[in-house]
Structures are given as C-alpha cells and as structure tokens.
Backbone as XML, in Angstrom:
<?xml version="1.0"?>
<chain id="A" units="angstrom">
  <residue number="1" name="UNK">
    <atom name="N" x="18.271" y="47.236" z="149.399"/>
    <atom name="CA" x="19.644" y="47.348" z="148.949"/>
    <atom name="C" x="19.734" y="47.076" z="147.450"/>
  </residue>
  <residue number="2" name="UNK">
    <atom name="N" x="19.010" y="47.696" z="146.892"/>
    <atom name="CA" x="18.948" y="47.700" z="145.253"/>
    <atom name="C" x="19.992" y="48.116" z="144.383"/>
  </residue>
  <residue number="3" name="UNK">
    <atom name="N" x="20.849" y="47.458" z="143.682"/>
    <atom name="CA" x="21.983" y="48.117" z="142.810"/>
    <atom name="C" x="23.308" y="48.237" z="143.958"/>
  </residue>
  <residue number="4" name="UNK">
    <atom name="N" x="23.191" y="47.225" z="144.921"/>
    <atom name="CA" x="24.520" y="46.828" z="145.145"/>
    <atom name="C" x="24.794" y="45.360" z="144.856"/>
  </residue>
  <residue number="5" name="UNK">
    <atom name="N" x="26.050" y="45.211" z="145.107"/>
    <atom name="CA" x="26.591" y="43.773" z="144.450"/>
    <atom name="C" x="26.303" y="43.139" z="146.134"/>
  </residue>
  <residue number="6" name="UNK">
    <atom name="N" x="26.236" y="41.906" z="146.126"/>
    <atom name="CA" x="26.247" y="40.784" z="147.089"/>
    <atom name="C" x="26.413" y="39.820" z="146.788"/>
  </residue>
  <residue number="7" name="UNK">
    <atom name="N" x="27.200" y="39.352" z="147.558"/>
    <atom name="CA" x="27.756" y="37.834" z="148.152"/>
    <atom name="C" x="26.348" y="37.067" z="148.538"/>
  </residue>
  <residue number="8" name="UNK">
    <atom name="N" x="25.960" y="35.639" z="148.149"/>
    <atom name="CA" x="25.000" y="35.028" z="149.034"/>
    <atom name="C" x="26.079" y="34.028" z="149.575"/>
  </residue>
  <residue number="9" name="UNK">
    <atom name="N" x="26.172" y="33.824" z="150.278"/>
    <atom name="CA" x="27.355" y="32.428" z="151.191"/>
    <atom name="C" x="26.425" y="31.077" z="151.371"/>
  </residue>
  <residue number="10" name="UNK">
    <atom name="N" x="25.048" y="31.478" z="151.584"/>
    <atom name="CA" x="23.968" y="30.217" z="151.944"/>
    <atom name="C" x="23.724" y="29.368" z="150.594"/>
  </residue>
  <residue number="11" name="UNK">
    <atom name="N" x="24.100" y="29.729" z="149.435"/>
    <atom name="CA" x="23.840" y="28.992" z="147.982"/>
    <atom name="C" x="25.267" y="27.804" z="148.309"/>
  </residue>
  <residue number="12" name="UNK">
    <atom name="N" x="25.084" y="26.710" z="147.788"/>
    <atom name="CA" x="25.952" y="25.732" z="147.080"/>
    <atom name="C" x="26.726" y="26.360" z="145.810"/>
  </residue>
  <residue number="13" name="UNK">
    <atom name="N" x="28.456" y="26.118" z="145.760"/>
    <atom name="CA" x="28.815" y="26.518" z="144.563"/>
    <atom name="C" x="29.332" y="25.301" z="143.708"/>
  </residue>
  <residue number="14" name="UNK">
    <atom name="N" x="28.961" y="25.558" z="142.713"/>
    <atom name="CA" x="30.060" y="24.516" z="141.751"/>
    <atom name="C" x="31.678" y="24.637" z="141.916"/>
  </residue>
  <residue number="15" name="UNK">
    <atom name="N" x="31.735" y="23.681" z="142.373"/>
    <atom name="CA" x="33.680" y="23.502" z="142.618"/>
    <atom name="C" x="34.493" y="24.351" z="141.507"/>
  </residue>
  <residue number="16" name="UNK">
    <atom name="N" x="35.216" y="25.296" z="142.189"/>
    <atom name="CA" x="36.469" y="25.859" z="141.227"/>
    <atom name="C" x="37.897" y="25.789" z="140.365"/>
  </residue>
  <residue number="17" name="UNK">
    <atom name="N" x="37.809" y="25.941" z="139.590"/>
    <atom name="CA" x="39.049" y="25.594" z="138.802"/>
    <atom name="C" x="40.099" y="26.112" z="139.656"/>
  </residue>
  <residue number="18" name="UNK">
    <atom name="N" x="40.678" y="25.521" z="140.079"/>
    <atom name="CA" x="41.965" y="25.863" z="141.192"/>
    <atom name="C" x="43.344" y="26.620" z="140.565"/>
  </residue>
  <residue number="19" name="UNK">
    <atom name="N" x="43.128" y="26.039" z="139.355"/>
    <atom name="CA" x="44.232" y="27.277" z="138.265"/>
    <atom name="C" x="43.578" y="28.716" z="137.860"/>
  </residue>
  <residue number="20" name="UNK">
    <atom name="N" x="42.404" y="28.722" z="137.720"/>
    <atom name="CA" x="41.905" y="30.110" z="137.429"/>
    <atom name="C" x="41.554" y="30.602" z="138.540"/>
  </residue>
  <residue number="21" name="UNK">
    <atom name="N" x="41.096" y="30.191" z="139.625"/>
    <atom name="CA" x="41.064" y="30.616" z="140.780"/>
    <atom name="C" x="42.342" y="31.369" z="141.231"/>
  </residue>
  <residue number="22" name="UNK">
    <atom name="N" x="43.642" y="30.564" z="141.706"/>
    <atom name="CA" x="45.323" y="31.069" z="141.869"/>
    <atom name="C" x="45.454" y="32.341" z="141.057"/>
  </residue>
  <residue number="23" name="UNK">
    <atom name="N" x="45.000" y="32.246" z="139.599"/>
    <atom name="CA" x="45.206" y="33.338" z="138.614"/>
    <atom name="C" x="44.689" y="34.616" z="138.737"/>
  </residue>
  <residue number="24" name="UNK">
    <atom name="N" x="43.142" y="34.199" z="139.611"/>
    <atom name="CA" x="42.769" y="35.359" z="139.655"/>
    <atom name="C" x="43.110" y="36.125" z="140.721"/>
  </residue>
  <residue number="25" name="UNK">
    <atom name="N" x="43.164" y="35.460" z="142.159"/>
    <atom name="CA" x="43.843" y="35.774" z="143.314"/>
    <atom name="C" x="45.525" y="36.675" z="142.958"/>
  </residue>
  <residue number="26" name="UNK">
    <atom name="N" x="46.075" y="35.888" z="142.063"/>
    <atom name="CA" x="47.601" y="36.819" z="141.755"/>
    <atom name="C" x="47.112" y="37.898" z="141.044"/>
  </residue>
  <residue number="27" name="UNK">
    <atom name="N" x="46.204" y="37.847" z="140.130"/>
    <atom name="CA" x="45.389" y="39.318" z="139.481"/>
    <atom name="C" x="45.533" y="40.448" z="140.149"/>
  </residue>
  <residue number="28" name="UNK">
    <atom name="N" x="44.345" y="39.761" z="140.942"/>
    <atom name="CA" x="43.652" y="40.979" z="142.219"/>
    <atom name="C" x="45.006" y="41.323" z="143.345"/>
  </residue>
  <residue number="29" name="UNK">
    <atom name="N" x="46.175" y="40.497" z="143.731"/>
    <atom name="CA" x="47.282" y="41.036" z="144.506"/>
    <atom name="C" x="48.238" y="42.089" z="143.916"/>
  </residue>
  <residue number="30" name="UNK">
    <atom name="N" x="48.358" y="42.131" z="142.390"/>
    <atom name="CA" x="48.986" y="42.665" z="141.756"/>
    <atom name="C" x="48.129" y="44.244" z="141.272"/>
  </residue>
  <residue number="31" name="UNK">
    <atom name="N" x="47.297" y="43.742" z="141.387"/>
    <atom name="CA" x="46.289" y="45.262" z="141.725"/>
    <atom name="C" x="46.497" y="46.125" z="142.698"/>
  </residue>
  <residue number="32" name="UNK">
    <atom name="N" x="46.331" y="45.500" z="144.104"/>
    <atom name="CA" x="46.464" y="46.138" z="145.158"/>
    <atom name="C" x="47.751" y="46.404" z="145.134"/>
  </residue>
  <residue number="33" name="UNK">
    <atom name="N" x="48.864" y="45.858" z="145.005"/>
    <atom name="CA" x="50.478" y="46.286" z="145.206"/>
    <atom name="C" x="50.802" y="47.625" z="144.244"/>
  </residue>
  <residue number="34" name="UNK">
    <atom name="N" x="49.740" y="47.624" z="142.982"/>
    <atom name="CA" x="50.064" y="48.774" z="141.869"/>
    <atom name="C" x="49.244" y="49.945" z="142.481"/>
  </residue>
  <residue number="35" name="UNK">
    <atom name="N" x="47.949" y="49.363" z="143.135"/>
    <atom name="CA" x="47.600" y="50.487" z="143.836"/>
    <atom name="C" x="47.896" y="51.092" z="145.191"/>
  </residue>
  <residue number="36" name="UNK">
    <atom name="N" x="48.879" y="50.222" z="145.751"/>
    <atom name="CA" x="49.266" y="50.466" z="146.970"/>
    <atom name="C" x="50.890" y="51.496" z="146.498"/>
  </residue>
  <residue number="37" name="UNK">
    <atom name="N" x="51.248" y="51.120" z="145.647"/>
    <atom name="CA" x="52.281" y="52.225" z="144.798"/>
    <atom name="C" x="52.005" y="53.800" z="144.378"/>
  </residue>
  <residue number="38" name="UNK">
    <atom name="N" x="50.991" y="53.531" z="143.238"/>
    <atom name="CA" x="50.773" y="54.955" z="143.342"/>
    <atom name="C" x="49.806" y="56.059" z="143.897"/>
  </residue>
  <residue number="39" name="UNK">
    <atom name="N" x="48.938" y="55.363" z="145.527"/>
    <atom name="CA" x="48.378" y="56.057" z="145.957"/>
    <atom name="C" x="49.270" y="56.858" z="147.398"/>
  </residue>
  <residue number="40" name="UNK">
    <atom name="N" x="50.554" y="55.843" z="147.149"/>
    <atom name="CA" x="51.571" y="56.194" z="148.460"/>
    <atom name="C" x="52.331" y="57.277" z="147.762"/>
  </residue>
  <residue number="41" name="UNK">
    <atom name="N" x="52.537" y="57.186" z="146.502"/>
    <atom name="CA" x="53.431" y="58.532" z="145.369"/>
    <atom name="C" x="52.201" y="59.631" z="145.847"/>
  </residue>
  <residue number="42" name="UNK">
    <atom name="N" x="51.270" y="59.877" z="145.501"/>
    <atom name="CA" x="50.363" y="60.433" z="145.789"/>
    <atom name="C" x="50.073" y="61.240" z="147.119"/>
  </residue>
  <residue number="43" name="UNK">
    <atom name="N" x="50.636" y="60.695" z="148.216"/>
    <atom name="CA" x="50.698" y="60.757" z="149.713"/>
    <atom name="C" x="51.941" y="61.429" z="149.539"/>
  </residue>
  <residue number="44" name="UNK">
    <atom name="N" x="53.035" y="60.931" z="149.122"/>
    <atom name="CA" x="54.123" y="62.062" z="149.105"/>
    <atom name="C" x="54.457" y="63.225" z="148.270"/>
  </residue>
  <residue number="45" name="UNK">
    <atom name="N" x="53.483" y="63.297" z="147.696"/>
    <atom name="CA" x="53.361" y="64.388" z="146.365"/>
    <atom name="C" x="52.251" y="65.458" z="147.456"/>
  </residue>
  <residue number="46" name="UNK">
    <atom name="N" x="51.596" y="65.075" z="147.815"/>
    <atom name="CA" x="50.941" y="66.055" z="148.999"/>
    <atom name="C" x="51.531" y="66.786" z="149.958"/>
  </residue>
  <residue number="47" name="UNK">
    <atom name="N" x="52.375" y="65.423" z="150.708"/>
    <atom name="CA" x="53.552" y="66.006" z="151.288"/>
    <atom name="C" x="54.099" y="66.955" z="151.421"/>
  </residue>
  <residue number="48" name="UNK">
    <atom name="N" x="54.985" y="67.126" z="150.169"/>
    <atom name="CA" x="55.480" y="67.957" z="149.489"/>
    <atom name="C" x="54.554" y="69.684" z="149.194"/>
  </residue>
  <residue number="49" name="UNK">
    <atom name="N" x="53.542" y="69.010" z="148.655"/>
    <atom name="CA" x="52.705" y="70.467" z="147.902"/>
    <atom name="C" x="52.457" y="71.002" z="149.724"/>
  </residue>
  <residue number="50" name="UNK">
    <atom name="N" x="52.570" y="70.594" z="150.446"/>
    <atom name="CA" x="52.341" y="70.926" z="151.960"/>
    <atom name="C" x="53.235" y="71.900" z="152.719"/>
  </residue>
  <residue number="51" name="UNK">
    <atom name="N" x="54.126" y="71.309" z="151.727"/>
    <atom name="CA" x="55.388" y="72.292" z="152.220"/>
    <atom name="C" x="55.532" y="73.558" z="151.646"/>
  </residue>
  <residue number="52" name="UNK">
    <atom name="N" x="55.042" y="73.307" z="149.921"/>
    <atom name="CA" x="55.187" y="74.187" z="149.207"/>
    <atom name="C" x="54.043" y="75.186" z="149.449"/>
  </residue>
  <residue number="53" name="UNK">
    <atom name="N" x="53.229" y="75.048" z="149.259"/>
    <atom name="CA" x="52.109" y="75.549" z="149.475"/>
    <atom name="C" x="51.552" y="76.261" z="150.318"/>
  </residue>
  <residue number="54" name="UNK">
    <atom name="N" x="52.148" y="77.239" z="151.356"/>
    <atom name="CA" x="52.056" y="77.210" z="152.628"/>
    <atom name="C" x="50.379" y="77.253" z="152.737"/>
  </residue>
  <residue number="55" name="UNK">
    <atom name="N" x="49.749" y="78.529" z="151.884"/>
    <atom name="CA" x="48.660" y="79.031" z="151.885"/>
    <atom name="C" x="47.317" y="77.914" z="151.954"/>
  </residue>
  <residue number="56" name="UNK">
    <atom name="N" x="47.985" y="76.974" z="151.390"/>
    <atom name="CA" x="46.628" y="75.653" z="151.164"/>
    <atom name="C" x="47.059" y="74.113" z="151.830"/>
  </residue>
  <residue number="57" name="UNK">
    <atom name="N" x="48.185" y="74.347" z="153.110"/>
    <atom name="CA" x="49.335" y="73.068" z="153.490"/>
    <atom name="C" x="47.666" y="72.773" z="154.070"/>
  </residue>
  <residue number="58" name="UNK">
    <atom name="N" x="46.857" y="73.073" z="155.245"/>
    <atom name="CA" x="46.582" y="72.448" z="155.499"/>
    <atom name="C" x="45.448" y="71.368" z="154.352"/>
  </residue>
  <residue number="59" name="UNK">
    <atom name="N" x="44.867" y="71.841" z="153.654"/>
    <atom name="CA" x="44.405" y="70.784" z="152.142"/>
    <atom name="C" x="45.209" y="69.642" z="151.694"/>
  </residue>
  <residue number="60" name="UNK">
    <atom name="N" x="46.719" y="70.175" z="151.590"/>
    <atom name="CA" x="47.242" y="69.271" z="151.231"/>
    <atom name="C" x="47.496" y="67.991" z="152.225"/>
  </residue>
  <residue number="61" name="UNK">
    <atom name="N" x="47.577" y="68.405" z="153.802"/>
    <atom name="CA" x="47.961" y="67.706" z="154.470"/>
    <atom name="C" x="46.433" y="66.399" z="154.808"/>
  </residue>
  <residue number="62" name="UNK">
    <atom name="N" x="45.427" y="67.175" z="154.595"/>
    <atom name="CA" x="44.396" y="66.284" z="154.433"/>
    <atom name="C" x="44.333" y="65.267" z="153.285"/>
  </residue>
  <residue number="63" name="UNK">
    <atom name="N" x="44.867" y="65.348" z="152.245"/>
    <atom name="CA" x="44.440" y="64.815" z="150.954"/>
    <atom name="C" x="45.950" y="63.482" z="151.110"/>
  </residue>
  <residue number="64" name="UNK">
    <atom name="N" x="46.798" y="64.366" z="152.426"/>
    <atom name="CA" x="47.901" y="62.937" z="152.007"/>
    <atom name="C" x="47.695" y="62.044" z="153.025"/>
  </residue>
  <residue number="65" name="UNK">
    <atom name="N" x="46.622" y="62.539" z="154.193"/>
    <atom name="CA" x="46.229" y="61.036" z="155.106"/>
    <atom name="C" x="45.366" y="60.516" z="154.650"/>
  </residue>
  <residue number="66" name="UNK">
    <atom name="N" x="44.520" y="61.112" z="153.954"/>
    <atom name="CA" x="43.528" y="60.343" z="152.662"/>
    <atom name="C" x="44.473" y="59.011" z="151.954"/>
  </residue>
  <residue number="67" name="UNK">
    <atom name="N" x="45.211" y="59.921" z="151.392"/>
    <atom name="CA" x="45.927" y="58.552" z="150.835"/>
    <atom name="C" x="46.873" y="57.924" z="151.270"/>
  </residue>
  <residue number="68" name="UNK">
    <atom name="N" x="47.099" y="57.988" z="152.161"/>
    <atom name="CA" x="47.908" y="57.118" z="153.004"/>
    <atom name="C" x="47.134" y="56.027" z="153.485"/>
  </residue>
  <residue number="69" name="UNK">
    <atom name="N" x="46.172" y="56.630" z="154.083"/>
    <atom name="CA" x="45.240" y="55.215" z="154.728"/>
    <atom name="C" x="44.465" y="54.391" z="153.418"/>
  </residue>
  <residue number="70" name="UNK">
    <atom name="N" x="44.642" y="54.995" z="152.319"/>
    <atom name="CA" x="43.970" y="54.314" z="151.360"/>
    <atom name="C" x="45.262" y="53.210" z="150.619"/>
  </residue>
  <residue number="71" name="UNK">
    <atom name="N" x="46.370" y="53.245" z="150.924"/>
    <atom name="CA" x="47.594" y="52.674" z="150.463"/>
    <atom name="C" x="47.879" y="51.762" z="151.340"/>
  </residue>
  <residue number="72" name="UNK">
    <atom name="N" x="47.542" y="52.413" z="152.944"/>
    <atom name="CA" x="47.385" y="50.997" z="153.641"/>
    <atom name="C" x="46.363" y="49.963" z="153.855"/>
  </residue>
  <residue number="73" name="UNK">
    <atom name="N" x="45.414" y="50.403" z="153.492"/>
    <atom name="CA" x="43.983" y="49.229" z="152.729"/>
    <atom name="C" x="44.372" y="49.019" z="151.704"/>
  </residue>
  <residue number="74" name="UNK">
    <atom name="N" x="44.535" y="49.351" z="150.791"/>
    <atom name="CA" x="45.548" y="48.416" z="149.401"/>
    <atom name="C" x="46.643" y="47.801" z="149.820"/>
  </residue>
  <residue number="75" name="UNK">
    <atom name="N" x="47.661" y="48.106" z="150.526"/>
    <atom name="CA" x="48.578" y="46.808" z="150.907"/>
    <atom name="C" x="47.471" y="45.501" z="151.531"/>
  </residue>
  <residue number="76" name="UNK">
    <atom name="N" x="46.500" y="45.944" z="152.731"/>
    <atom name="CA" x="46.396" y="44.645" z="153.417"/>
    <atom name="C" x="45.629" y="44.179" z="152.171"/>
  </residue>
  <residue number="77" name="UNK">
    <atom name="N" x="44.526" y="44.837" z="151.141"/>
    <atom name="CA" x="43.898" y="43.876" z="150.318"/>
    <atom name="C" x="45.298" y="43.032" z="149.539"/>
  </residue>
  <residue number="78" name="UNK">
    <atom name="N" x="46.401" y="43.568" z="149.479"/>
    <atom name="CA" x="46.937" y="42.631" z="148.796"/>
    <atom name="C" x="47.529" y="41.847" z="149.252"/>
  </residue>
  <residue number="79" name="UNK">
    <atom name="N" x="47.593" y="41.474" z="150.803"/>
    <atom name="CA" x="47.883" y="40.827" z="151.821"/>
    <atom name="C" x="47.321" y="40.229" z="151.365"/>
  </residue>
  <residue number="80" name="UNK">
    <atom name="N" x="45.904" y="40.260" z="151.756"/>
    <atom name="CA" x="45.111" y="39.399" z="151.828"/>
    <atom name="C" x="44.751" y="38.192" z="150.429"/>
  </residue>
  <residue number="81" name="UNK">
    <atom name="N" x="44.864" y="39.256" z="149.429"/>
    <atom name="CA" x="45.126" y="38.455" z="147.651"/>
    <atom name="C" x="46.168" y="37.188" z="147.875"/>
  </residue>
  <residue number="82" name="UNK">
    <atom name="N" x="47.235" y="37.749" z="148.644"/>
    <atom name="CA" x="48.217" y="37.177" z="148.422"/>
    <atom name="C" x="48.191" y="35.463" z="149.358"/>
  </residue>
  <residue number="83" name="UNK">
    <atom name="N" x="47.399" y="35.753" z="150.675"/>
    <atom name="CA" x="47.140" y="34.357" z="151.111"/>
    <atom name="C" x="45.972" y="33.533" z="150.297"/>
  </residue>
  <residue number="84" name="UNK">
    <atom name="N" x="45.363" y="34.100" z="149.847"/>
    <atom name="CA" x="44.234" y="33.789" z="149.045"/>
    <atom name="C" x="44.693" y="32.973" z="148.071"/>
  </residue>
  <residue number="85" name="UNK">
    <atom name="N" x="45.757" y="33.051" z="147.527"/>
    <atom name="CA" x="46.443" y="33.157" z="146.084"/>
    <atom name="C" x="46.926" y="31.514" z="146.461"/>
  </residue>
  <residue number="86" name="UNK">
    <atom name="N" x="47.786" y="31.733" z="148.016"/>
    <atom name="CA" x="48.305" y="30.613" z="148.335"/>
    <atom name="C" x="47.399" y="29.747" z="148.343"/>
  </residue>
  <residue number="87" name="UNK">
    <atom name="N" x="46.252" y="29.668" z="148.581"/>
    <atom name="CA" x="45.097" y="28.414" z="149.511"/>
    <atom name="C" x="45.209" y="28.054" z="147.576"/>
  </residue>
  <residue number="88" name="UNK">
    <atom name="N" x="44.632" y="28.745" z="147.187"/>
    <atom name="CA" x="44.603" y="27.877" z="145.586"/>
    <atom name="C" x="45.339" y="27.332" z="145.107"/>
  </residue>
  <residue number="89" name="UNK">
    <atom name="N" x="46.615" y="27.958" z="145.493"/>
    <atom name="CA" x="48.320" y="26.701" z="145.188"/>
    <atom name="C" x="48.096" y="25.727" z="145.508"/>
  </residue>
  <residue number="90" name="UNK">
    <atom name="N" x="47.975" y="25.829" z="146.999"/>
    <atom name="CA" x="47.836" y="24.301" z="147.493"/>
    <atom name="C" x="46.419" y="23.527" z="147.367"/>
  </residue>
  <residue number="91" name="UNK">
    <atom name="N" x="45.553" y="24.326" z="146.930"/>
    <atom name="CA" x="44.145" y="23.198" z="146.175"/>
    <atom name="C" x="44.867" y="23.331" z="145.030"/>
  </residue>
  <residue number="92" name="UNK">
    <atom name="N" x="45.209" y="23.556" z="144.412"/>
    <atom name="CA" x="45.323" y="23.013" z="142.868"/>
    <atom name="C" x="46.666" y="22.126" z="143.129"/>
  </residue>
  <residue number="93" name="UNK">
    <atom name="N" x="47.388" y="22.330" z="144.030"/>
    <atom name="CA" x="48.653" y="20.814" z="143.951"/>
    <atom name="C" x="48.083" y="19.350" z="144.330"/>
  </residue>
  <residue number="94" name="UNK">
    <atom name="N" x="46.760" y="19.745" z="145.356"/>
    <atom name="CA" x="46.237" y="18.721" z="145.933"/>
    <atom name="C" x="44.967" y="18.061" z="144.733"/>
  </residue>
  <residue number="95" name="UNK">
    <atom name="N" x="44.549" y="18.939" z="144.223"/>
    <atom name="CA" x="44.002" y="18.766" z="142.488"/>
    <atom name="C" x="44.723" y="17.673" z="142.095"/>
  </residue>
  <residue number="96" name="UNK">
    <atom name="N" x="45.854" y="18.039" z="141.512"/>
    <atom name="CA" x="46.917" y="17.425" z="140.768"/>
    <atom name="C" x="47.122" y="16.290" z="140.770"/>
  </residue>
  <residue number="97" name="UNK">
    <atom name="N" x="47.849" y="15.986" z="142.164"/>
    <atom name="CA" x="47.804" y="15.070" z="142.980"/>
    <atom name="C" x="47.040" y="13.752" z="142.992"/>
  </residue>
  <residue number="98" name="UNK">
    <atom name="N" x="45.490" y="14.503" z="143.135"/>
    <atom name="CA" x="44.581" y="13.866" z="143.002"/>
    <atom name="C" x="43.842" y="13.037" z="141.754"/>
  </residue>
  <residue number="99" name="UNK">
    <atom name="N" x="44.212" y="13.562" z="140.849"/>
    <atom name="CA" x="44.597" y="12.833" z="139.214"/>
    <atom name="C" x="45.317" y="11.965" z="138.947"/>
  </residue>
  <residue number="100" name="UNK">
    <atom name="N" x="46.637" y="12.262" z="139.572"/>
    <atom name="CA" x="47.485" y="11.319" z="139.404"/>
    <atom name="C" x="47.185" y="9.870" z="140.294"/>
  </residue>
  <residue number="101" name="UNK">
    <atom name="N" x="46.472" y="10.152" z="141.014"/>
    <atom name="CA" x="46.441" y="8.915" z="141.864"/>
    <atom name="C" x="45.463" y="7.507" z="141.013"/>
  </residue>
  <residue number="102" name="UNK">
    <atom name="N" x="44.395" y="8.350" z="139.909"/>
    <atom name="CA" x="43.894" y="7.030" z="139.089"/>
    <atom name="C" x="43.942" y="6.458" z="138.190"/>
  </residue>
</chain>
C-alpha cells in the first residue's frame, strides 16, 4: 500500500491542543456543509439539463445521483465534523477547568 496516507492507532500520541483541535474539527465541518451545498446545486442543475436535454436526459440523470449521493456523504462528514468539534469543546472546557483548579 505504497503512496497512500494511513492512520497507525497502535502508536502513543502526544496530547492535543484542545483549541486547535475544536478549530480544526469546525474547519473540516464547514467544508463539508460548503461541499454539501454546491454538489446538491450541481444535482439540481442535472436535474434540470435532464429535462432539457431530452437527447442526453439519461447522462444527465446519472451525473445527478452521482451527486446527490456525494452531498449526502458530505452532509454526514459534516455530521460527523460537527460531533467531533463538540468532544473538543468539552475537552478544552474540562482543560480550562483544569488550570484553574491550581
């Protein structure tokens, strides 16, 4: 598997900054929501050329469940950003917290 990226999970990590962590999690949600936007414009712009188009509807009608299902894997990734986002709120309040206590 040469020249793909991987995760090792079995390494030890150095503890994360719980603010850049949150930051990056809202990053990556705000990604998926921009891409969950204009790959669904995209899906209805097919739509459309589907209608218009009679000669090539069925192309078009392929290219807009393409992106449809690709808009609904960008929503859940940004689902998923978005609980992600939370767990770092609450480590970095419990961070906080944890400062203040010495």
């Amino acid at each position: 598997m040469t020249g793909l990226h991987r995760h090792n999970n079995h390494k030890e990590e150095a503890p994360k900054d719980p603010k850049k962590e949150m930051k990056h999690h809202k990053h990556l949600q705000h990604l998926g929501q921009a891409t969950t936007i204009a790959v669904g414009a995209y899906a209805l712009h097919e739509k459309r050329q589907a209608k218009k188009d009679m000669e090539h509807a069925h192309k078009h009608k392929v290219k807009e469940g393409v992106a449809a299902a690709v808009a609904v894997g960008a929503a859940g990734f940004s689902f998923h950003e978005h609980h992600k986002k939370k767990e770092a709120k609450e480590e970095l309040k419990k961070h906080k917290h944890h400062q203040h206590k010495h």
